[in-house]
């Protein structure tokens, strides 16, 4: 839970010092941040010092950060990042193990999925929901396109996630079901939106706030699957709801940063009542005999998809500090 970085300089106004103004970062490009000062948006370059104490973090500034800038500077600089209320991070990429902070200072996250077209991805949802739990960001699963659901899949998915402690709203932009409930949940808040392309995020937001004019079906199949898709979060006002949204396009694989295997177990809270009955008190539910979690999966009491996500995340997680591998030492010859 690092990356709560504050700027290195306690900025203030002294004689001969620049006049600082506070604003909210709404977009971060390669070298420049777009800072909303309330009455205008200013482009500002992060001061070099902000890059000095990064300690394994890729980006010193992220969307949603409150920053202090010198609006009359030439060029304008970001001098300080104010302490964050929260943030969401992942591993930057498969070639870059550093922490990438995707956004900061949100009230909640909506994880969008569709029942069909595209088919619901438990793995994708489980990764982001685990990250939200880890970073203490309240998450809601928005299950869209229920107009296409003829087999009761939506109810099944809802049951699984409710058991995991996640709020679920079933929606259809097509029929309007649930859309009002989603809008009301956004009112007065900053909400991060996450989900695969094609699940209906743009359609939903346009229905809620037509002035956003988000392009529906814009991301082509080719682009969405391309290897060089970049991640550019951005913050948008939704005036009708007195709200903000953080859009997070282009995130294909969300790998948890700096979560160890012990912490991971707590990110699947529905396992807990079963885990108490595992033979080993520190059972990891991956290979141990008499594992009550595995038994519950086999008995259909826990979701097999959620368990598969857990095993995958477990493989990716770091061992806890002072971890002693659970293997017999080699005997001396
Ligand atoms: P995004 O990539 O998540 O922003 O998804 P879009 O909003 O671009 O929607 C992708 C496609 O799904 C578009 O053709 C939409 O018209 C369609 N769509 C969105 N919501 C629904 C829904 O509730 N039901 C049905 N049947 N189609 C939907
Ligand atoms: Zn177990």
mmCIF file of C-alpha atoms in Angstrom, residues 265 268-304 306-308 310-311:
data_model
loop_
_atom_site.group_PDB
_atom_site.id
_atom_site.type_symbol
_atom_site.label_atom_id
_atom_site.label_comp_id
_atom_site.label_asym_id
_atom_site.label_seq_id
_atom_site.Cartn_x
_atom_site.Cartn_y
_atom_site.Cartn_z
ATOM 1 C CA UNK A 265 -6.294 -15.067 1.213
ATOM 2 C CA UNK A 268 -11.387 -13.779 -1.195
ATOM 3 C CA UNK A 269 -13.533 -13.241 1.910
ATOM 4 C CA UNK A 270 -16.067 -15.950 1.083
ATOM 5 C CA UNK A 271 -13.332 -18.564 1.670
ATOM 6 C CA UNK A 272 -12.898 -17.555 5.303
ATOM 7 C CA UNK A 273 -15.665 -19.601 6.946
ATOM 8 C CA UNK A 274 -14.359 -22.743 5.199
ATOM 9 C CA UNK A 275 -10.675 -21.959 5.811
ATOM 10 C CA UNK A 276 -11.310 -22.294 9.548
ATOM 11 C CA UNK A 277 -11.888 -25.994 8.950
ATOM 12 C CA UNK A 278 -8.745 -26.652 6.861
ATOM 13 C CA UNK A 279 -6.391 -29.164 8.492
ATOM 14 C CA UNK A 280 -3.477 -26.726 8.532
ATOM 15 C CA UNK A 281 -4.178 -23.400 10.213
ATOM 16 C CA UNK A 282 -2.011 -21.648 7.600
ATOM 17 C CA UNK A 283 -3.453 -23.622 4.685
ATOM 18 C CA UNK A 284 -2.925 -21.806 1.386
ATOM 19 C CA UNK A 285 -5.682 -23.868 -0.293
ATOM 20 C CA UNK A 286 -3.330 -24.707 -3.145
ATOM 21 C CA UNK A 287 -1.914 -28.169 -2.433
ATOM 22 C CA UNK A 288 -2.554 -29.132 1.180
ATOM 23 C CA UNK A 289 -4.439 -32.273 2.239
ATOM 24 C CA UNK A 290 -7.761 -31.860 4.061
ATOM 25 C CA UNK A 291 -8.387 -28.414 2.634
ATOM 26 C CA UNK A 292 -11.955 -27.367 3.435
ATOM 27 C CA UNK A 293 -11.863 -24.630 0.782
ATOM 28 C CA UNK A 294 -11.068 -27.112 -1.969
ATOM 29 C CA UNK A 295 -13.769 -29.443 -0.596
ATOM 30 C CA UNK A 296 -16.280 -26.576 -0.753
ATOM 31 C CA UNK A 297 -15.319 -25.852 -4.369
ATOM 32 C CA UNK A 298 -15.761 -29.511 -5.255
ATOM 33 C CA UNK A 299 -19.121 -29.591 -3.493
ATOM 34 C CA UNK A 300 -20.248 -26.537 -5.476
ATOM 35 C CA UNK A 301 -20.496 -24.373 -2.355
ATOM 36 C CA UNK A 302 -17.758 -21.997 -3.539
ATOM 37 C CA UNK A 303 -17.436 -20.725 -7.103
ATOM 38 C CA UNK A 304 -14.976 -22.752 -9.157
ATOM 39 C CA UNK A 306 -13.368 -17.581 -8.204
ATOM 40 C CA UNK A 307 -11.159 -20.394 -6.922
ATOM 41 C CA UNK A 308 -9.371 -20.569 -10.300
ATOM 42 C CA UNK A 310 -7.392 -17.253 -6.579
ATOM 43 C CA UNK A 311 -4.957 -19.974 -7.689
#
